[in-house]
Short mmCIF file of C-alpha atoms in Angstrom, two decimals:
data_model
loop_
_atom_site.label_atom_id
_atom_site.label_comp_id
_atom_site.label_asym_id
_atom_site.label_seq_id
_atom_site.Cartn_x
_atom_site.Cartn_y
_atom_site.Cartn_z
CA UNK A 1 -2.12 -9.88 -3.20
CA UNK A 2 -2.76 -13.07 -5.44
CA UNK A 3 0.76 -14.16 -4.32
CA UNK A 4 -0.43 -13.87 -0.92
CA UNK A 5 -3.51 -15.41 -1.51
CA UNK A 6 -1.78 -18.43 -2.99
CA UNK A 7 1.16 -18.63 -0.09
CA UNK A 8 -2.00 -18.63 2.43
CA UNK A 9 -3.81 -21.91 0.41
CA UNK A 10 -0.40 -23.51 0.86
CA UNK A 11 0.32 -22.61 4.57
CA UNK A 12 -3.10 -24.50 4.52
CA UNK A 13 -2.59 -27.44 2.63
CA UNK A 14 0.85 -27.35 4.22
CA UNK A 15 -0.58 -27.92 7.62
CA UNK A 16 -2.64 -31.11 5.91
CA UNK A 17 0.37 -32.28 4.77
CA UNK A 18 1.89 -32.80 8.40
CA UNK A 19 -1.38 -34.03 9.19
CA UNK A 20 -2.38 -36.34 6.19
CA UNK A 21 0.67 -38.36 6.50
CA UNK A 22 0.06 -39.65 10.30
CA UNK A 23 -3.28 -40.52 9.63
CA UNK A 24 -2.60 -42.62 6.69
CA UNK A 25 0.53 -43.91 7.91
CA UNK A 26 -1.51 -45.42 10.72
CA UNK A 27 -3.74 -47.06 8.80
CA UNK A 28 -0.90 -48.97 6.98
CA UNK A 29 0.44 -52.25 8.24
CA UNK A 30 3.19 -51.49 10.83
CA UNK A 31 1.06 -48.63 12.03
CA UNK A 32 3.15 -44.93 12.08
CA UNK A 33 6.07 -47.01 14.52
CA UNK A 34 6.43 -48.81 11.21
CA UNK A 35 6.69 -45.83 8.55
CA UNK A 36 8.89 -43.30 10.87
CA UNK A 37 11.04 -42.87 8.18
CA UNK A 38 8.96 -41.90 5.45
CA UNK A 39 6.10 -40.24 8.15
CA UNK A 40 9.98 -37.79 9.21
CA UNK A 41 10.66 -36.76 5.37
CA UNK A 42 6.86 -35.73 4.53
CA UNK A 43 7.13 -33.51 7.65
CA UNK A 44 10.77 -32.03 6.83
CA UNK A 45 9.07 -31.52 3.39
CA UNK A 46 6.06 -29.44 4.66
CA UNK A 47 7.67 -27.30 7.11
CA UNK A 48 10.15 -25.99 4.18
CA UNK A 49 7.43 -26.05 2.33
CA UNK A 50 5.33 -23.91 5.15
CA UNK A 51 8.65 -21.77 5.81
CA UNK A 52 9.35 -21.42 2.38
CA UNK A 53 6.05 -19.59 1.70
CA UNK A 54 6.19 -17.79 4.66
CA UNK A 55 10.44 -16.24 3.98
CA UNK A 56 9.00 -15.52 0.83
CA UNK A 57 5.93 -13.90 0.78
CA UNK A 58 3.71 -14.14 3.90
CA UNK A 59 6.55 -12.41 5.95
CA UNK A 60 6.30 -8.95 3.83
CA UNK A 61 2.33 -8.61 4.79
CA UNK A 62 1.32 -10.68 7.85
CA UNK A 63 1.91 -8.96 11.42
CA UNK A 64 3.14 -6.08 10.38
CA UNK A 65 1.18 -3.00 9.97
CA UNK A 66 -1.46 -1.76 7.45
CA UNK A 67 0.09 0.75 6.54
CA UNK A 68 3.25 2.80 6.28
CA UNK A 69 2.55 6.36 6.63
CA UNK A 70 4.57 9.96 5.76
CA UNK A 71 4.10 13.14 6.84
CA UNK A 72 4.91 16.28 5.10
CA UNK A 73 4.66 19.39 7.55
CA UNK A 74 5.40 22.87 5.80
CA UNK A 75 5.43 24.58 8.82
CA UNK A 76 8.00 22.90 10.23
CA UNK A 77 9.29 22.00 6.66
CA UNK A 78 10.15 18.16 7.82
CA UNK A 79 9.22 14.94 6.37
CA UNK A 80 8.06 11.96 8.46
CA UNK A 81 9.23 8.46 7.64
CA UNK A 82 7.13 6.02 10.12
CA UNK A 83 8.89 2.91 10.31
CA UNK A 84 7.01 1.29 13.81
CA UNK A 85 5.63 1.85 16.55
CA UNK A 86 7.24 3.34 20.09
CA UNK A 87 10.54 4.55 20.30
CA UNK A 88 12.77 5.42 17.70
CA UNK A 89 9.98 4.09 15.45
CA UNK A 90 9.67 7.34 12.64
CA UNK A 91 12.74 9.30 11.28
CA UNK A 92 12.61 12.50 10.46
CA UNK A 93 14.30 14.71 7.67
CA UNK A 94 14.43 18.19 6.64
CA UNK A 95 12.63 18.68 3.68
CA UNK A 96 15.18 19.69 0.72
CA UNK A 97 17.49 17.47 2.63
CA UNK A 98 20.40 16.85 0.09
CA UNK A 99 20.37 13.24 1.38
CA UNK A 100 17.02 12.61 0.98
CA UNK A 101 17.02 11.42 -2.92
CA UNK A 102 13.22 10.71 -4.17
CA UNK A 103 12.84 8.76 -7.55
CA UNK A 104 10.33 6.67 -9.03
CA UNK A 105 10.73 2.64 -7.83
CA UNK A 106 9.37 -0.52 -9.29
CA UNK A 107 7.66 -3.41 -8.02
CA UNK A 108 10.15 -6.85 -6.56
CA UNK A 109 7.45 -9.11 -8.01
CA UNK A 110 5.42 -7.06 -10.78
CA UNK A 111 7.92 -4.86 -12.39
CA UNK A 112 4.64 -2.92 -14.12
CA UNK A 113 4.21 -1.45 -10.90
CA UNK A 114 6.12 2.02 -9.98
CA UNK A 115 5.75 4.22 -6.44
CA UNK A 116 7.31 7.07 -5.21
CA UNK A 117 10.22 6.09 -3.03
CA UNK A 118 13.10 8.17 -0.94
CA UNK A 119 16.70 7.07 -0.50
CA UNK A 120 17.87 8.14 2.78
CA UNK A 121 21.91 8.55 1.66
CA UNK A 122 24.76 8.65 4.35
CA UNK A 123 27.58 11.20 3.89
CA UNK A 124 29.68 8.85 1.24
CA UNK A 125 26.06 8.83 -1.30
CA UNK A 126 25.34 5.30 -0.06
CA UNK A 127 21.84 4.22 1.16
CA UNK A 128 20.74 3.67 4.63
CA UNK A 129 16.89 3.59 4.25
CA UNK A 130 14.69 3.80 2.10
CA UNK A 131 10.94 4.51 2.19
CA UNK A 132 8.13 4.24 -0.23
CA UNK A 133 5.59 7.40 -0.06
CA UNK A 134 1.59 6.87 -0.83
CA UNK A 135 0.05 4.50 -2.99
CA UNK A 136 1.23 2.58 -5.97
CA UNK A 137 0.32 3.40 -9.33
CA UNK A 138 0.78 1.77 -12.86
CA UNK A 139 2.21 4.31 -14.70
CA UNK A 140 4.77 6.90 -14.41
CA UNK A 141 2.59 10.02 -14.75
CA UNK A 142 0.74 8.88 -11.72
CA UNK A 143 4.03 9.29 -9.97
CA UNK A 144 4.84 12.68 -11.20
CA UNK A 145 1.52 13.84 -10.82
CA UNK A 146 1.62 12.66 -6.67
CA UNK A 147 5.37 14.42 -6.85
CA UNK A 148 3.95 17.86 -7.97
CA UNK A 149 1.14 18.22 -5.86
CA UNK A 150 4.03 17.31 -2.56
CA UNK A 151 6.19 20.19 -4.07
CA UNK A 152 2.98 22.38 -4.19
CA UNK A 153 1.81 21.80 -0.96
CA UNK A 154 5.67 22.62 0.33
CA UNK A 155 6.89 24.93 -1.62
CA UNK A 156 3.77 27.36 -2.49
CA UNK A 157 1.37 25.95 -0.08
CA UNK A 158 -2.04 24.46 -0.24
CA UNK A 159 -3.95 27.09 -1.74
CA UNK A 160 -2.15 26.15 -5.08
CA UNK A 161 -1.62 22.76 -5.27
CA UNK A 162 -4.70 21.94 -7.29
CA UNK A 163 -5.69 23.51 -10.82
CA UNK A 164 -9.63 22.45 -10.46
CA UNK A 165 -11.32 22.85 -6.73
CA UNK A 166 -12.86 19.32 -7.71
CA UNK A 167 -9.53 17.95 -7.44
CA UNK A 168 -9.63 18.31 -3.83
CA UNK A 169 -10.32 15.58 -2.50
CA UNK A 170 -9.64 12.39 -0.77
CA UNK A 171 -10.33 9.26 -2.89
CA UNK A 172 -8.47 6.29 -1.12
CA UNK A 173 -9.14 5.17 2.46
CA UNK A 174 -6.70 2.73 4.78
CA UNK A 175 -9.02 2.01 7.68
CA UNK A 176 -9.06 -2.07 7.17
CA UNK A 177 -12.58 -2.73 6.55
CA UNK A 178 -13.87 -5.56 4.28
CA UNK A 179 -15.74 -3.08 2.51
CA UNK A 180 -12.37 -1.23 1.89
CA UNK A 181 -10.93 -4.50 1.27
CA UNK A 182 -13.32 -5.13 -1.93
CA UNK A 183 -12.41 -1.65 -3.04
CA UNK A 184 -8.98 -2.33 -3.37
CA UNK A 185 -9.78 -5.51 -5.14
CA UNK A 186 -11.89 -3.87 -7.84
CA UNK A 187 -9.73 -1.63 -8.15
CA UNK A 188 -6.53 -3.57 -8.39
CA UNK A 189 -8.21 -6.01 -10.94
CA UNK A 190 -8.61 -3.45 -13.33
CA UNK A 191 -11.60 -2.29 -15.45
CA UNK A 192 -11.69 -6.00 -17.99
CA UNK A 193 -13.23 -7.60 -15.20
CA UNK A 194 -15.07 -5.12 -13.62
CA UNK A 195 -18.75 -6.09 -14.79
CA UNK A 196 -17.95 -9.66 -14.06
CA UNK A 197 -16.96 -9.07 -10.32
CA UNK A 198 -20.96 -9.69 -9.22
CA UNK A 199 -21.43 -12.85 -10.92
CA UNK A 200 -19.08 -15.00 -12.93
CA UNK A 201 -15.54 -13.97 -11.40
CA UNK A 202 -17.42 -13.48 -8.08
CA UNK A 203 -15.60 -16.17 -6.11
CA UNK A 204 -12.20 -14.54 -7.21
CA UNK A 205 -12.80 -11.61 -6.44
CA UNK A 206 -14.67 -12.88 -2.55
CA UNK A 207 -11.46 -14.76 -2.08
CA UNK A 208 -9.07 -11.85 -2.77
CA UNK A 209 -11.11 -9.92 -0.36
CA UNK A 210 -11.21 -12.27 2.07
CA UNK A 211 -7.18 -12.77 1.58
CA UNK A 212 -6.55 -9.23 2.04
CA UNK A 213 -9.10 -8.38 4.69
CA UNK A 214 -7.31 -11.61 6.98
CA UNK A 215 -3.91 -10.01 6.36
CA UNK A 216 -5.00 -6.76 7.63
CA UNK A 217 -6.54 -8.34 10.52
CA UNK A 218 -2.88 -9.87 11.55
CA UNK A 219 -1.82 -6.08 11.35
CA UNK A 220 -1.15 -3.39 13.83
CA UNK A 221 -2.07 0.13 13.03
CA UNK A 222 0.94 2.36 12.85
CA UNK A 223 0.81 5.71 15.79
CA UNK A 224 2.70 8.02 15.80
CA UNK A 225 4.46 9.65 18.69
CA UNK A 226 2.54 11.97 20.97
CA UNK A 227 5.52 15.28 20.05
CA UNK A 228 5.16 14.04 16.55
CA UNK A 229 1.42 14.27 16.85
CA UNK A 230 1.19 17.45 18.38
CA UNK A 231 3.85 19.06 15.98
CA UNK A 232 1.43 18.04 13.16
CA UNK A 233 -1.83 18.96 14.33
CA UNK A 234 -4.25 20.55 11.66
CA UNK A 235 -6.58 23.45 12.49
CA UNK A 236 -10.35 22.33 12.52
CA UNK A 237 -10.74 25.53 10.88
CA UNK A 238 -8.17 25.16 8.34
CA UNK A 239 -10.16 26.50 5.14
CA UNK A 240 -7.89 23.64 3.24
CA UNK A 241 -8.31 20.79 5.15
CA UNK A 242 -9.52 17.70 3.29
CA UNK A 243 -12.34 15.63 5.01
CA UNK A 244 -11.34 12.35 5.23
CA UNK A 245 -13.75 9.59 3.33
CA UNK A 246 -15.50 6.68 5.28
CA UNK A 247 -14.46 4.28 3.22
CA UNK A 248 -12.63 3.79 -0.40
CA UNK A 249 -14.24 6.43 -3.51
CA UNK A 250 -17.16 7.55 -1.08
CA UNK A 251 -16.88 10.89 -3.01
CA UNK A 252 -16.82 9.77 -6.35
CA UNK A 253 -21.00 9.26 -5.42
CA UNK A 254 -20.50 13.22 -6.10
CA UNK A 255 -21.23 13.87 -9.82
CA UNK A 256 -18.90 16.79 -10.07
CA UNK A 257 -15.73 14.85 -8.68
CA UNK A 258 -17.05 11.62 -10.93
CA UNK A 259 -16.97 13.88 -14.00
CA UNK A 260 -13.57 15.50 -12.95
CA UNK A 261 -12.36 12.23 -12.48
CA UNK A 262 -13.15 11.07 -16.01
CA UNK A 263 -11.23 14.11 -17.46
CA UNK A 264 -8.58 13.58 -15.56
CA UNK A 265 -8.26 9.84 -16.76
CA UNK A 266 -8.78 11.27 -20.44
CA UNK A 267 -5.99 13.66 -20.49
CA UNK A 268 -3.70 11.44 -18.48
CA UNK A 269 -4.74 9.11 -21.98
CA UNK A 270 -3.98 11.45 -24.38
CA UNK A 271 -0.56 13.06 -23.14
CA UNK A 272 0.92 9.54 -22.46
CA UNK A 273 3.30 8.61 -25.25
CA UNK A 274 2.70 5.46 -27.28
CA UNK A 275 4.80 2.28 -25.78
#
């Protein structure tokens, strides 16, 4: 997101750039007629500059869509890659698939960063997709941890894919709000900064926001086909259905899933071998 952040301010001063030179080229004696030459290599310089940023960076998270969801339905025991909108837009595979290969990826720019990701594999073992599954995390355990609870819920089914019933629940939220937005900042900033994010570090953290919020903005939201949608309708009276929060840790106001939260973090601390 900082990268993005950064690619935007030069976009910006990019566009000044192909601006900036006209005006001052007028000013000079000979006028732009004049400077043509040096007025034509300032603007070959800011549009690779401009498309530079954009092959880069900006083309991974602008106009595309917020998010990339999957679906897995035990009852019909298939997984649901969305890839975009309309036809042809999710692929589906049987869960258990032997071409289906999940694993634990790292991050193109911040190696620190792992996700859960599946290799869609042809006949011959070689890849011909592959798809990253929920949110990413900064540790390994987070991984396995996600990877359990998907074998739970498929395997033995919801009623035992938690070990505490304060464990059920929703923390994250993808509906594209700036209060969301802020969230994610705070959160992806880590806990150093955290006391600082009212006051000193404020404008970083408002600018972030503000960075992220605009991308999202450029962003469709992903749907899903209508015989997609009905095959993975949930009962309203499904005793383990999960309410869905308004916005990002709007349970955690909820001093029994705060204080499960906390132990959670603590024991995630003290089985995690030393680096």
């Amino acid at each position: 997101m900082v990268c993005c952040l950064a690619a935007e301010a030069g976009c910006v001063l990019g566009a000044w750039a192909l601006i900036s030179p006209a005006i001052s080229l007028s000013r000079m004696s000979g006028g732009i007629a004049g400077n043509l030459g040096t007025l034509a290599v300032l603007i070959a310089m800011s549009f690779t500059m401009i498309w530079g940023l954009w092959f880069v960076y900006l083309r991974y998270d602008i106009f595309q869509y917020t998010h990339y969801p999957v679906r897995f339905n035990r009852i019909t025991r298939k997984i649901y890659f969305f890839r975009h909108n309309g036809p042809g837009g999710v692929t589906v595979v049987p869960w258990g698939s032997p071409y289906a290969f999940f694993h634990i990826g790292r991050g193109a720019q911040n190696r620190e960063l792992r996700d859960l990701r599946c290799h869609l594999l042809d006949r011959n073992q070689q890849i011909q997709q592959t798809f990253t599954v929920g949110h990413f995390w900064h540790h390994d355990d987070h991984i396995l941890e996600q990877w359990a609870l998907i074998c739970r819920y498929m395997q033995d089914g919801p009623e035992n894919c938690y070990d505490d019933p304060r464990d059920r629940v929703i923390t994250l939220s993808s509906d594209p709000t700036i209060r969301n937005c802020w969230m994610m900042v705070i959160l992806m900033m880590g806990t150093a900064l955290m006391p600082l994010r009212t006051n000193l570090m404020f404008p970083v953290y408002g600018a972030l926001t503000l960075c992220r919020w605009l991308t999202l903005k450029t962003c469709r939201k992903p749907v899903f086909p209508p015989e997609i949608e009905a095959e993975c309708q949930i009962d309203p009276e499904d005793p383990y259905r999960l309410p869905e929060p308004r916005f990002m840790a709007e349970f955690a106001s909820d001093p029994a899933i705060y204080t499960r939260a906390l132990e959670r973090h603590k024991e995630r601390v003290m089985w995690r071998p030393e680096k």
